Short mmCIF file of C-alpha atoms and ligand atoms in Angstrom, two decimals:
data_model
loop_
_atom_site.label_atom_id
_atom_site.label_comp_id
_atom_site.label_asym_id
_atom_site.label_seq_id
_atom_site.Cartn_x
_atom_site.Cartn_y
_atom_site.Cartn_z
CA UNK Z 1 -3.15 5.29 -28.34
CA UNK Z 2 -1.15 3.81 -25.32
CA UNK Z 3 -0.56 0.54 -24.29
CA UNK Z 4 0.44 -0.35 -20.65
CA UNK Z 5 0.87 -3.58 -18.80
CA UNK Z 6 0.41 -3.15 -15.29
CA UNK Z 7 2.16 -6.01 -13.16
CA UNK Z 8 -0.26 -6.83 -9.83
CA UNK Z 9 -3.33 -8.06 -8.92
CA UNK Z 10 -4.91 -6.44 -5.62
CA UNK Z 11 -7.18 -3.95 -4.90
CA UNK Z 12 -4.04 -1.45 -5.48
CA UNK Z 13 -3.28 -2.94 -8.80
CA UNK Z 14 -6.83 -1.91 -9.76
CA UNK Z 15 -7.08 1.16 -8.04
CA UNK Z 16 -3.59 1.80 -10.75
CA UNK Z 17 -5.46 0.18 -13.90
CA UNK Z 18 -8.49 2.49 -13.36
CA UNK Z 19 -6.20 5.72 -12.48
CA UNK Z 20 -5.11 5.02 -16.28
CA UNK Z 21 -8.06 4.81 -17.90
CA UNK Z 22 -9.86 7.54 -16.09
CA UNK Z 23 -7.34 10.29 -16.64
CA UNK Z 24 -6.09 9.20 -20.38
CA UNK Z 25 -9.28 7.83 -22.62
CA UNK Z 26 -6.35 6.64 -25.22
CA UNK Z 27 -4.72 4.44 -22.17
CA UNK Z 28 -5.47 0.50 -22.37
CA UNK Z 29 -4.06 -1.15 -20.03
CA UNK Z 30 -3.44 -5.14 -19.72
CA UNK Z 31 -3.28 -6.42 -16.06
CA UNK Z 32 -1.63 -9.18 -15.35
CA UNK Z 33 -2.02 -11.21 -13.44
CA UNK Z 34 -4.76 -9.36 -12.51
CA UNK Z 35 -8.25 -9.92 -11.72
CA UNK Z 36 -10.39 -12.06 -14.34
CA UNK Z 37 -13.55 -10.93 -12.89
CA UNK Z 38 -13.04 -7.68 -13.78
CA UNK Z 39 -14.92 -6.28 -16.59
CA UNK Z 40 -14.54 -2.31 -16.92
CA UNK Z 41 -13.70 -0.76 -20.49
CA UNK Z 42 -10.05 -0.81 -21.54
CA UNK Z 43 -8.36 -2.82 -18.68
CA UNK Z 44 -7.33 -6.30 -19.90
CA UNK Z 45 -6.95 -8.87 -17.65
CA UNK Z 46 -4.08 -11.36 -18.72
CA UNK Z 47 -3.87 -14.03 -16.22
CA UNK Z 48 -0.91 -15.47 -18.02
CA UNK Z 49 0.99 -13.32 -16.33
CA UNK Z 50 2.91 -14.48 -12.97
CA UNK Z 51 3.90 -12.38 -10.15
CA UNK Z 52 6.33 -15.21 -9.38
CA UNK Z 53 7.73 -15.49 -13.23
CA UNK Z 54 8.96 -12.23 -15.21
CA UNK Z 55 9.19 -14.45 -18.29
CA UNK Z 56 5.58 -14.85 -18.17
CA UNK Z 57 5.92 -11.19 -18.75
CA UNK Z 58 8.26 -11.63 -21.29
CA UNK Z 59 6.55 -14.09 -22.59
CA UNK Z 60 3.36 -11.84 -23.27
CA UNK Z 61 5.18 -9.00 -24.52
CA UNK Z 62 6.60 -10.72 -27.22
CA UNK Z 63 3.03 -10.91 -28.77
CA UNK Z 64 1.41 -7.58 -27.22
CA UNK Z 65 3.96 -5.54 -27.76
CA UNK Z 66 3.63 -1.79 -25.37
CA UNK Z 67 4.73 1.35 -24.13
CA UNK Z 68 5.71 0.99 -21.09
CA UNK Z 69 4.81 -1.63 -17.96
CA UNK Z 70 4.50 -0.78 -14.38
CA UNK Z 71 5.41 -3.15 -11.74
CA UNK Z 72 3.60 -2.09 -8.52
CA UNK Z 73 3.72 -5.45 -6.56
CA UNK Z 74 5.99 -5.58 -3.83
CA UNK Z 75 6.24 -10.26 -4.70
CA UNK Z 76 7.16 -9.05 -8.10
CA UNK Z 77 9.64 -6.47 -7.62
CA UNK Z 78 11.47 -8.15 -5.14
CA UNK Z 79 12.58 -10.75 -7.35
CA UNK Z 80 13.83 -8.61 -9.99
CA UNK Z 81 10.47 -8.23 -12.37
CA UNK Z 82 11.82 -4.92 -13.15
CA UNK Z 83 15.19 -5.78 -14.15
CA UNK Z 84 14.42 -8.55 -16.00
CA UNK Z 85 11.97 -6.87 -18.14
CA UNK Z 86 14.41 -3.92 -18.96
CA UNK Z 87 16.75 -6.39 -19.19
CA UNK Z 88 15.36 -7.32 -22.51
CA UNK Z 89 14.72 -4.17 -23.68
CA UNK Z 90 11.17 -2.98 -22.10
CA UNK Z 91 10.43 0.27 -20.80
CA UNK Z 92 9.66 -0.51 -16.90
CA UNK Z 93 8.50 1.91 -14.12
CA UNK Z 94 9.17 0.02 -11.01
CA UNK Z 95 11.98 -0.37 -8.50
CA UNK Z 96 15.16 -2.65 -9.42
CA UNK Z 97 15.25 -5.68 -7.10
CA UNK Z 98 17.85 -3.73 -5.27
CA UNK Z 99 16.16 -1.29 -4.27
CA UNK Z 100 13.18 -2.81 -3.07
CA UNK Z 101 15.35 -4.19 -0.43
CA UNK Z 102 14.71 -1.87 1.36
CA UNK Z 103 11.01 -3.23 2.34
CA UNK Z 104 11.89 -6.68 1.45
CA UNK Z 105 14.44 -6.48 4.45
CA UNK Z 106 13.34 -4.15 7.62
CA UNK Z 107 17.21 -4.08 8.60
CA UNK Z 108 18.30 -2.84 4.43
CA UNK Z 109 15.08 -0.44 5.42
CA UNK Z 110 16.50 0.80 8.99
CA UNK Z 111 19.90 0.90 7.83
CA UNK Z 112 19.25 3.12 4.52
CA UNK Z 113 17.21 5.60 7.06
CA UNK Z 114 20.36 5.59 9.69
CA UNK Z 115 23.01 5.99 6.84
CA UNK Z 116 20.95 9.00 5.05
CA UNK Z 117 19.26 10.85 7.74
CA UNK Z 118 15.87 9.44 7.73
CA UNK Z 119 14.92 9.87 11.31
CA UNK Z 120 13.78 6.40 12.08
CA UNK Z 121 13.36 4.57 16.03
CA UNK Z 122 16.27 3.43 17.40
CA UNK Z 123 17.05 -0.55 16.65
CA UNK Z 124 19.18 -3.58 16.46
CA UNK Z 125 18.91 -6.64 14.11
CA UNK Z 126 19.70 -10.46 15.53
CA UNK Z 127 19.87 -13.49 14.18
CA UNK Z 128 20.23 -15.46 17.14
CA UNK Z 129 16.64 -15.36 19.38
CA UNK Z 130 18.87 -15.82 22.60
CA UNK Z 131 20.58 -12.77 21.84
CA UNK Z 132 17.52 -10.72 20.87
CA UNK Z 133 15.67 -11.72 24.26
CA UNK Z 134 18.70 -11.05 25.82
CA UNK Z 135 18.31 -7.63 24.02
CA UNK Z 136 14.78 -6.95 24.40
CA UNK Z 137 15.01 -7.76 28.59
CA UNK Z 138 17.48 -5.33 28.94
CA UNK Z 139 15.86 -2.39 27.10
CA UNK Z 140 14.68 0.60 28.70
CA UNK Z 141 11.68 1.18 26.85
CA UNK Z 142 9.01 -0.38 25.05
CA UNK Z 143 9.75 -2.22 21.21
CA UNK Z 144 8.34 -3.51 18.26
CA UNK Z 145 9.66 -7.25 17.12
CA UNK Z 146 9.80 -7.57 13.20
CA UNK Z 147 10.59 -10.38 11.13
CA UNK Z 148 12.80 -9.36 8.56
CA UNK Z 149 11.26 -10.26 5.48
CA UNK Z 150 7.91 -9.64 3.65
CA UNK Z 151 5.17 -11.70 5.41
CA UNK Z 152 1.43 -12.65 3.56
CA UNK Z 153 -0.79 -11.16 5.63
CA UNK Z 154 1.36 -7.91 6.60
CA UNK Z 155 1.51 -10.10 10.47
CA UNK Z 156 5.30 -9.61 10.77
CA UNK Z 157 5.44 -6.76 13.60
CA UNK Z 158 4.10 -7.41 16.66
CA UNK Z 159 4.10 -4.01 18.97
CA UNK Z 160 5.03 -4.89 22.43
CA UNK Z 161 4.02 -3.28 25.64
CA UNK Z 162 6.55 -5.24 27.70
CA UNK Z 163 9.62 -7.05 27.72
CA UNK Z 164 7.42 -10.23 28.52
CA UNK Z 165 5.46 -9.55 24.80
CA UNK Z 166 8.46 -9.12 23.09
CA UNK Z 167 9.82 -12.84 24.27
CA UNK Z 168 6.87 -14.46 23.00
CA UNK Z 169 6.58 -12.57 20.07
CA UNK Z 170 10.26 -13.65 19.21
CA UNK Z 171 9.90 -16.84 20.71
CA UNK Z 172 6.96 -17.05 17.79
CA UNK Z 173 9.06 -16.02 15.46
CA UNK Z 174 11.85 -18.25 16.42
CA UNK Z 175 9.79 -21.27 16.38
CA UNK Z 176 8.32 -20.12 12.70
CA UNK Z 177 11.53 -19.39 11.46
CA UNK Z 178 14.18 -22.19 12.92
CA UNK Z 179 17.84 -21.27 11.54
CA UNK Z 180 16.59 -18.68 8.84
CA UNK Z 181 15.54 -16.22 12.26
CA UNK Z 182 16.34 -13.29 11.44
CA UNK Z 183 14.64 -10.19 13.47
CA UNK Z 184 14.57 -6.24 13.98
CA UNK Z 185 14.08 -5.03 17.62
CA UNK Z 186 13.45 -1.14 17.28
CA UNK Z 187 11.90 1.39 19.65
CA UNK Z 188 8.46 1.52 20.07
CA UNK Z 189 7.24 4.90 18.88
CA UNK Z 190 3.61 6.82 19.55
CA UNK Z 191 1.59 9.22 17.89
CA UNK Z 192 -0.47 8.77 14.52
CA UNK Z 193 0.97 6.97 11.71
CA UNK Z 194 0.87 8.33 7.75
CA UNK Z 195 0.89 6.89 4.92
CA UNK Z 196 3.50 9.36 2.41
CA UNK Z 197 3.44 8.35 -1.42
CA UNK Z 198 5.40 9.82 -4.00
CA UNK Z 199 6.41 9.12 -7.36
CA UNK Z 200 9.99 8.80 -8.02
CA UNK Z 201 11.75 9.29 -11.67
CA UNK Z 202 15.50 8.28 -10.38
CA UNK Z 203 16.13 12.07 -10.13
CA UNK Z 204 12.90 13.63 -8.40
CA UNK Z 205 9.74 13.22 -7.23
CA UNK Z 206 6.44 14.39 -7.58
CA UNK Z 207 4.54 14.45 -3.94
CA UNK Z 208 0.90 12.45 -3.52
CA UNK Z 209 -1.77 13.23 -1.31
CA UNK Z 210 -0.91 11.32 1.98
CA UNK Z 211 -3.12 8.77 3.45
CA UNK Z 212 -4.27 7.32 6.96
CA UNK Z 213 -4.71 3.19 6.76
CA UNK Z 214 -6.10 1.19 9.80
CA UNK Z 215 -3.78 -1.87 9.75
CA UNK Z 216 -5.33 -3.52 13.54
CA UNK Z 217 -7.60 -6.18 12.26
CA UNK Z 218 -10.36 -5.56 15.21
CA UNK Z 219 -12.47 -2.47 15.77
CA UNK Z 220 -11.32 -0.01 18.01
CA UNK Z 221 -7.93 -0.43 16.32
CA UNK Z 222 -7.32 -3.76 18.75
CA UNK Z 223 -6.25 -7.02 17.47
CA UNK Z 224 -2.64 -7.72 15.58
CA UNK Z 225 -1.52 -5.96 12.77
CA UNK Z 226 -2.43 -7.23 8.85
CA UNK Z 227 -1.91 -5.74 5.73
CA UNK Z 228 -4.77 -3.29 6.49
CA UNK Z 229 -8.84 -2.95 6.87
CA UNK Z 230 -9.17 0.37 5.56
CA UNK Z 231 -7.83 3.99 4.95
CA UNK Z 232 -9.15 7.39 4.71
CA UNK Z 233 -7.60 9.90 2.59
CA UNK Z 234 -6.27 12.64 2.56
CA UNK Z 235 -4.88 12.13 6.38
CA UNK Z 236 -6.82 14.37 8.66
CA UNK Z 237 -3.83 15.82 9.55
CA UNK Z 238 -2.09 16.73 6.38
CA UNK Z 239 -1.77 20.59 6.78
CA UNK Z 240 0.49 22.48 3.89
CA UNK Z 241 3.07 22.50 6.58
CA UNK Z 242 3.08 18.85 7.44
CA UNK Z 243 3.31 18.10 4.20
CA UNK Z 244 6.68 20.50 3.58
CA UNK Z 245 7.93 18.78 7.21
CA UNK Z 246 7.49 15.45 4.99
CA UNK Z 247 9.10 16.79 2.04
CA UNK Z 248 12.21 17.99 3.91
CA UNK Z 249 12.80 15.50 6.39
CA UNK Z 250 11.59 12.28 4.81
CA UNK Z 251 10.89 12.47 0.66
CA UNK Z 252 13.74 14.55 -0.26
CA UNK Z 253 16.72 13.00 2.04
CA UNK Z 254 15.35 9.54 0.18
CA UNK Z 255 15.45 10.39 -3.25
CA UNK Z 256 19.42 11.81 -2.13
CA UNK Z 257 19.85 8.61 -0.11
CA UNK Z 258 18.94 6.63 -3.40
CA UNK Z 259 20.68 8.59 -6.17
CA UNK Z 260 24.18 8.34 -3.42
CA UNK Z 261 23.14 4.68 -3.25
CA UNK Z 262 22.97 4.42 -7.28
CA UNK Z 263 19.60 2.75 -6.71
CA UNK Z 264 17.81 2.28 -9.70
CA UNK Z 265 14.20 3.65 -8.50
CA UNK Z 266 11.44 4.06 -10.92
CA UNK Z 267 7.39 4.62 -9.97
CA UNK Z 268 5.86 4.95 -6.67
CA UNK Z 269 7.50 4.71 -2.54
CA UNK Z 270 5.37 4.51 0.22
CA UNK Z 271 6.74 5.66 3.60
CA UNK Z 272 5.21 4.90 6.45
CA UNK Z 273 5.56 7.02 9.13
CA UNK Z 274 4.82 8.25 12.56
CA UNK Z 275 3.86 11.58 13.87
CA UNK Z 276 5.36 11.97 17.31
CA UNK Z 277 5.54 14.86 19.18
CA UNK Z 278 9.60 15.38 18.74
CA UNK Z 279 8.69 15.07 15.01
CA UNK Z 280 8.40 12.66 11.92
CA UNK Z 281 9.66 8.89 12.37
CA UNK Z 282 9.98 6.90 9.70
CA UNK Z 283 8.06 2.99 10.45
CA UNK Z 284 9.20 1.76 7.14
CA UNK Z 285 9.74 2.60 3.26
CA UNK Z 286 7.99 0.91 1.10
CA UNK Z 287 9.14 0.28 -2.36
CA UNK Z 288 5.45 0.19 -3.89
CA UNK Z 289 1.75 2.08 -3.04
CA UNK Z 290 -0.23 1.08 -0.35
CA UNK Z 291 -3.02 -0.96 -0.23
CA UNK Z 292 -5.67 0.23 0.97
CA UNK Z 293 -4.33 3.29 0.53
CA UNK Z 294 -4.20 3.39 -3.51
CA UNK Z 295 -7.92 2.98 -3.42
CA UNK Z 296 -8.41 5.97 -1.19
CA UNK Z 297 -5.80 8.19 -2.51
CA UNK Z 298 -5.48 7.25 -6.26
CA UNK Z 299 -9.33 7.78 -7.22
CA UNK Z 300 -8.66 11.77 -6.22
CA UNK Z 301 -5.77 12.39 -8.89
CA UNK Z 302 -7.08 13.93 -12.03
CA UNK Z 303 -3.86 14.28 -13.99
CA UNK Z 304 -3.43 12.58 -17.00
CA UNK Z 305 -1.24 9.56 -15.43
CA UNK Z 306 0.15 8.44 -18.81
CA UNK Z 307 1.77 11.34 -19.23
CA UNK Z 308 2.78 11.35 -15.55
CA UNK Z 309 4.22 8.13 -16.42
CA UNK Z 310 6.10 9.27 -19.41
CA UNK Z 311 7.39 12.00 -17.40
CA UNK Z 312 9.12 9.35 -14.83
CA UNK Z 313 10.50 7.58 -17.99
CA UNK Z 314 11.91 10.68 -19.14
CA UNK Z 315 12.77 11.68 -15.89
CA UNK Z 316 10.98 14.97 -15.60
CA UNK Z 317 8.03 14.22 -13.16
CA UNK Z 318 8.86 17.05 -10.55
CA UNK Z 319 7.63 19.43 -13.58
CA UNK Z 320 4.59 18.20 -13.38
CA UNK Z 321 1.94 19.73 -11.56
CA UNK Z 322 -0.54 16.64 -9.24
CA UNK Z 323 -4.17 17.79 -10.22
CA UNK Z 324 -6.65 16.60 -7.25
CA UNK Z 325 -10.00 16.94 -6.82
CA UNK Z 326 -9.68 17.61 -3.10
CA UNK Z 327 -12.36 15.48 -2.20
CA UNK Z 328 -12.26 12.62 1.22
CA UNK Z 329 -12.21 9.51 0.39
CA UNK Z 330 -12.95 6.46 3.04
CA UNK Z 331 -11.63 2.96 2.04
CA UNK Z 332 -13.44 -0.62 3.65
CA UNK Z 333 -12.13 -4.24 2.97
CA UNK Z 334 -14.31 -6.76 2.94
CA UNK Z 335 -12.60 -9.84 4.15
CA UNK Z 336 -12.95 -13.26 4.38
CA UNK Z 337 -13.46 -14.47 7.87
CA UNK Z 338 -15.16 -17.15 9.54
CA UNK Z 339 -18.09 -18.87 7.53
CA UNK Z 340 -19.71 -20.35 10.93
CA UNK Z 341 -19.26 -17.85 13.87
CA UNK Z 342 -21.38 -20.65 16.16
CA UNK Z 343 -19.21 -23.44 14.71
CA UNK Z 344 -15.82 -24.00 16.97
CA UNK Z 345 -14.81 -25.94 14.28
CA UNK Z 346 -15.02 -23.66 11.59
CA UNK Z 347 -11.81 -21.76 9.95
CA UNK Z 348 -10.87 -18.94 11.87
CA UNK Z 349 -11.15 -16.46 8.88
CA UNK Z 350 -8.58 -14.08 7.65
CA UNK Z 351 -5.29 -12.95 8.78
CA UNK Z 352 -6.09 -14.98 12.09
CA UNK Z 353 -6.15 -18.55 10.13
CA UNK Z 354 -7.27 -20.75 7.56
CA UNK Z 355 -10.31 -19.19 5.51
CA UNK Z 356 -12.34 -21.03 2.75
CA UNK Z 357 -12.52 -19.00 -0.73
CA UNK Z 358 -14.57 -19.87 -3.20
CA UNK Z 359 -17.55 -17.68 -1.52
CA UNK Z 360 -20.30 -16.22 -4.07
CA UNK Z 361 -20.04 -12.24 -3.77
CA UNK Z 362 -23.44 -10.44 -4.03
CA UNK Z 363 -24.22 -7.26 -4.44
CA UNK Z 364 -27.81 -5.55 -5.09
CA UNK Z 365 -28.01 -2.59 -7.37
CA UNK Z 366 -28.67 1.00 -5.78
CA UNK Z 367 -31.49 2.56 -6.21
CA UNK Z 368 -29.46 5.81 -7.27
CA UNK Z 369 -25.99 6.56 -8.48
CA UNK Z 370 -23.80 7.17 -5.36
CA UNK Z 371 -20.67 8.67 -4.43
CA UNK Z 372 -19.01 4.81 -4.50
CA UNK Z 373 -16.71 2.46 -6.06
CA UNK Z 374 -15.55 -1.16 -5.47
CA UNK Z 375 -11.80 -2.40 -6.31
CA UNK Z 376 -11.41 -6.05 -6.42
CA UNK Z 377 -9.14 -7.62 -4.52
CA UNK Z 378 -9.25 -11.41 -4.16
CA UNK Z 379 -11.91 -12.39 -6.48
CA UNK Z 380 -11.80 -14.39 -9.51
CA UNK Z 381 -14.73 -15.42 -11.71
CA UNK Z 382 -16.84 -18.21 -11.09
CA UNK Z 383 -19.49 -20.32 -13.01
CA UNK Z 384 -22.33 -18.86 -15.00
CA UNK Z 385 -20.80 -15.05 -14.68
CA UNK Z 386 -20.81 -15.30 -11.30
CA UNK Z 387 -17.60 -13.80 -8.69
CA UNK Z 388 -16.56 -15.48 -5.77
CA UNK Z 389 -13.67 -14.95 -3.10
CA UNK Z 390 -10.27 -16.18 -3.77
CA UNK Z 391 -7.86 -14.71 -0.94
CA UNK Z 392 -7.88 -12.62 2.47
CA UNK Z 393 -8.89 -9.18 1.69
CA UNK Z 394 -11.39 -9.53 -1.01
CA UNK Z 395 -12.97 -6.58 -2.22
CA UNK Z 396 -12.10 -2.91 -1.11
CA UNK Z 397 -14.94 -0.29 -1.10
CA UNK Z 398 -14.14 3.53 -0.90
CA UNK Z 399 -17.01 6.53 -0.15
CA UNK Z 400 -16.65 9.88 -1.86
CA UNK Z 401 -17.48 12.95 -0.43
CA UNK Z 402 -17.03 16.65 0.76
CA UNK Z 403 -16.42 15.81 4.29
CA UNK Z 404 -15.30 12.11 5.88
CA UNK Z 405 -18.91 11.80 7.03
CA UNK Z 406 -20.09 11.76 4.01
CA UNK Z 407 -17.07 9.68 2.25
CA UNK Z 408 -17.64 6.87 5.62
CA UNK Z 409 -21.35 7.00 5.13
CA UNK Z 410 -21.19 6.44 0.91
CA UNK Z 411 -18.43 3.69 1.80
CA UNK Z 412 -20.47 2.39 4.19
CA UNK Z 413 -23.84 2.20 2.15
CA UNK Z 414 -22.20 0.17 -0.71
CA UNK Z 415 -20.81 -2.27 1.93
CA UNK Z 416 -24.35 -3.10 3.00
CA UNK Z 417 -25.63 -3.90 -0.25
CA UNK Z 418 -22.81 -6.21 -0.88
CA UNK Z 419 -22.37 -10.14 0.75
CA UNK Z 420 -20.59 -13.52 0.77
CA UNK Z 421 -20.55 -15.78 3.14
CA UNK Z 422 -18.14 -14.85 5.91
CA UNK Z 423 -17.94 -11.47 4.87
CA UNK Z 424 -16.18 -9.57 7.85
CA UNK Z 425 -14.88 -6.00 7.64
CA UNK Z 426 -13.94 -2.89 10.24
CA UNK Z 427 -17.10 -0.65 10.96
CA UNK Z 428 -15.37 2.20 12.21
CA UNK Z 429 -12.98 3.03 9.77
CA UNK Z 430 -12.13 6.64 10.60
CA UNK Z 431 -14.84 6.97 12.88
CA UNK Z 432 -12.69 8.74 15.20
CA UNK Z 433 -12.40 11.71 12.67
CA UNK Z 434 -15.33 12.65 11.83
CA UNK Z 435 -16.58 15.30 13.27
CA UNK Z 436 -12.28 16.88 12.63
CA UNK Z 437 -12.70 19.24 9.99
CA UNK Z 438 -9.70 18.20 7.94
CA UNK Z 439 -7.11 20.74 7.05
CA UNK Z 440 -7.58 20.70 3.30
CA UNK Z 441 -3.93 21.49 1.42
CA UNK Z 442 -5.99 21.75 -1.97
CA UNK Z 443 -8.24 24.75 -1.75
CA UNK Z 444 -12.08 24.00 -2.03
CA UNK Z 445 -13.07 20.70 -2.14
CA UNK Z 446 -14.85 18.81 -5.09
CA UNK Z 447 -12.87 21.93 -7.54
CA UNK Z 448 -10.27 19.91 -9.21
CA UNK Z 449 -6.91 21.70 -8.14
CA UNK Z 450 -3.10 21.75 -8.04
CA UNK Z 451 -2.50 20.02 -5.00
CA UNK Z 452 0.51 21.40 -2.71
CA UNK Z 453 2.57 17.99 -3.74
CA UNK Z 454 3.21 19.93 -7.01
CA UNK Z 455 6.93 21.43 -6.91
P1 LIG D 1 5.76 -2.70 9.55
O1 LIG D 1 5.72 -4.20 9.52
O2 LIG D 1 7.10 -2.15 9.79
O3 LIG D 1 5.04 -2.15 8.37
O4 LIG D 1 4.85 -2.28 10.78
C1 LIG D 1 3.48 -2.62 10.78
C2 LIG D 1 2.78 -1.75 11.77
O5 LIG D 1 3.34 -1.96 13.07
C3 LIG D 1 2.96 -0.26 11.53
O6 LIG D 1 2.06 0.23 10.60
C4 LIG D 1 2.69 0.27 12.92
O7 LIG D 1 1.30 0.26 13.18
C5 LIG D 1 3.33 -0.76 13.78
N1 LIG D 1 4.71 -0.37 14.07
C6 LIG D 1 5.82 -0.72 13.38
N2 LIG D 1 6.92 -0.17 13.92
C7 LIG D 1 6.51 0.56 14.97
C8 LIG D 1 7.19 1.35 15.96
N3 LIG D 1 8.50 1.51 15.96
N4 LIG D 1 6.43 1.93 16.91
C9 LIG D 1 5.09 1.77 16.96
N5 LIG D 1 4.40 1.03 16.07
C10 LIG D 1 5.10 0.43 15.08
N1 LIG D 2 -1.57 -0.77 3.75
C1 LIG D 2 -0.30 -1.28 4.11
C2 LIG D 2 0.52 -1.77 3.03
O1 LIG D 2 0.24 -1.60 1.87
O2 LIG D 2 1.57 -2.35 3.34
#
């Protein structure tokens, strides 16, 4: 028997909690802080347990004593979670709050790419906004404006079209941020972005199946950027030969970057990237999965992730072969927006403005077992066994199938029989694909298989 704690609570952190306890029947796994209106067998919510607060971690150990605990938010890890907790003796999968610098600060990020050969867009970091619209008038091409730090709602890059954009996106900024303005300029880049996951053991990796999220809050991919509305998975175009151009130009000069670094790196990185036509470009790294993304991508892994996990603590994970199931998967978050479209003075909904939680989710039973699951998000429990919404993104739901057309229309199917007031979501998540057939790394789909990501 195993005993994990697993340190988030989003739709990822549960997408990690039930990758346990599918592949391992002897895994239980205690979530904190978790999700406390989440009932499935062997995953223990322990709302004691504080993002903000390793000794609440500490703190719980003492008494529940386990194996090993993986840290896989990005608010934990950043202040040290995972060196506080092997501080005192645990054994911790998760980056060192060092090393997830390098998403908690897009310059550490940009910099790490530049000094190890990550190719990465062209930038420059200011801290004074007169210098950076100096900067950004002056450039001959087109740039994205990033705060430097780790925003809520994943609203911290605004992609400009024009030098015009970029001045009121850092006059923004500037007015948010007063004397703590601190800002990345780098060159706007085009082509299709991909999500890249592996897991890291501080020596090696083990390649995941790569993912495609649709951050753009409106349909149509219009509207700013948030933490994401949805991902399919695996990307549609994530050909065998893709995936050894991300292996050589982006995974493996990494893992050197961090071992010259003497980063202490543990459990999963997340690079986002974009696919131009003179090549990979690294957007960011990521020191933890995605979200949406996990819910897409994790649900397809069929080896035992325990033992994957003991592997990275023993740091032998690259001998381990990824067993998928080769199947598309289509994630949809259901968010909370506006409760009173015809009301002007209603809250604008989430990541545009003030929403009101506390919303009673619904969902009517299926007449039949489908290809479906739901990952909860920002939900808590409410009175009388009911669940109601407690944050932006509250639920994610992700379609199975053999093709994206079936994955979208299973995805799409459990959406409609679920509601709470305000419920908003994207409708065309991966619409655009498809009719693609998908280049499929895996062999046939729906046969469990040794994905390509093994080494
Ligand atoms: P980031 O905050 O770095 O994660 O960026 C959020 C999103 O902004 C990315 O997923 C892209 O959609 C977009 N973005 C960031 N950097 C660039 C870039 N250099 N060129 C084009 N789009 C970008
Ligand atoms: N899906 C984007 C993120 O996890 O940052």
């Amino acid at each position: 028997m195993t005993d994990v704690l697993v340190v988030d609570g989003t739709g990822r952190g549960h997408a990690i909690c039930d990758l346990f306890v599918r592949t391992d029947p002897d895994t239980t796994v205690y979530y904190g802080p978790g999700c406390d209106a989440l009932t499935a067998e062997r995953i223990v919510p322990v709302p004691s347990v504080r993002l903000d607060a390793p000794e609440s971690a500490l703190a719980f150990l003492a008494d529940h004593p386990v194996d090993f605990v993986f840290v896989s938010n990005i608010d934990a890890l950043s202040i040290g979670y995972a060196d506080v907790l092997a501080a005192h003796g645990h054994r911790v999968i998760g980056p060192s709050q060092e090393a997830a610098r390098l998403e908690a600060s897009k310059e550490r990020g940009k910099r790490f790419c530049d000094d190890h050969g990550l190719p990465t867009a062209r930038y420059a970091a200011f801290t004074d906004p007169a210098a950076a619209r100096a900067h950004v008038r002056a450039l001959p091409y087109a740039c994205v404006v990033k705060t430097d730090g780790l925003t809520p709602d994943g609203d911290g890059s605004v992609v400009c079209d024009t030098a015009a954009e970029a001045e009121v996106a850092l006059d923004a900024f500037a007015a948010a941020q007063g004397e703590a303005f601190q800002v990345v300029v780098e060159e706007r880049l085009y082509g299709r972005e991909i999500s890249v996951f592996a897991l890291l053991d501080g020596e090696d990796y083990l390649l995941f199946p790569t993912a495609l999220d649709f951050k753009r809050t409106l349909e149509r991919d219009a509207g700013k950027n948030c933490d994401g509305m949805g991902s399919i998975a695996p990307h549609p175009q994530a050909s065998p030969l893709l995936m050894e151009e991300i292996r050589r130009t982006l995974v493996d000069p990494l893992v050197r970057g961090l071992r010259a670094e003497r980063l202490t790196y543990s459990g999963f990185v997340y690079i986002g990237a974009m696919i131009t036509s003179t090549g990979l470009r690294v957007i960011e790294i990521n020191t933890r999965f995605g979200d949406s993304e996990a819910e897409a991508v994790l649900p397809g892994v069929h080896s035992n992730f325990t033992r994957l996990c003991r592997a990275v603590l023993d740091q032998d994970v690259a001998s381990h072969p990824l067993v998928t199931d080769g199947l598309v998967r289509c994630s949809v978050a259901l968010t909370q927006g506006c409760l009173d479209l015809a009301d002007p003075a209603t809250a604008p909904g989430w990541p545009f403005g003030a929403f009101e939680t506390g919303q009673p989710v619904t969902e009517h039973t299926a007449d039949a077992p489908d290809a479906s699951q739901v990952f909860y998000a920002n939900v808590r429990a409410g009175e009388g066994g009911s669940t109601v919404s407690s944050g932006g993104r509250v639920l994610h739901v992700v379609g199975t199938g053999i093709t994206l057309a079936d994955a979208r229309s299973a995805a799409y199917a459990r959406v409609g029989r679920i509601s709470f007031p305000g419920m908003r979501y994207r409708s065309d998540i991966g619409a655009v694909f498809e009719t693609a057939p998908a280049p499929d790394a895996t062999g046939a789909r729906g046969e469990l298989a040794v994905a390509d990501s093994g080494r």
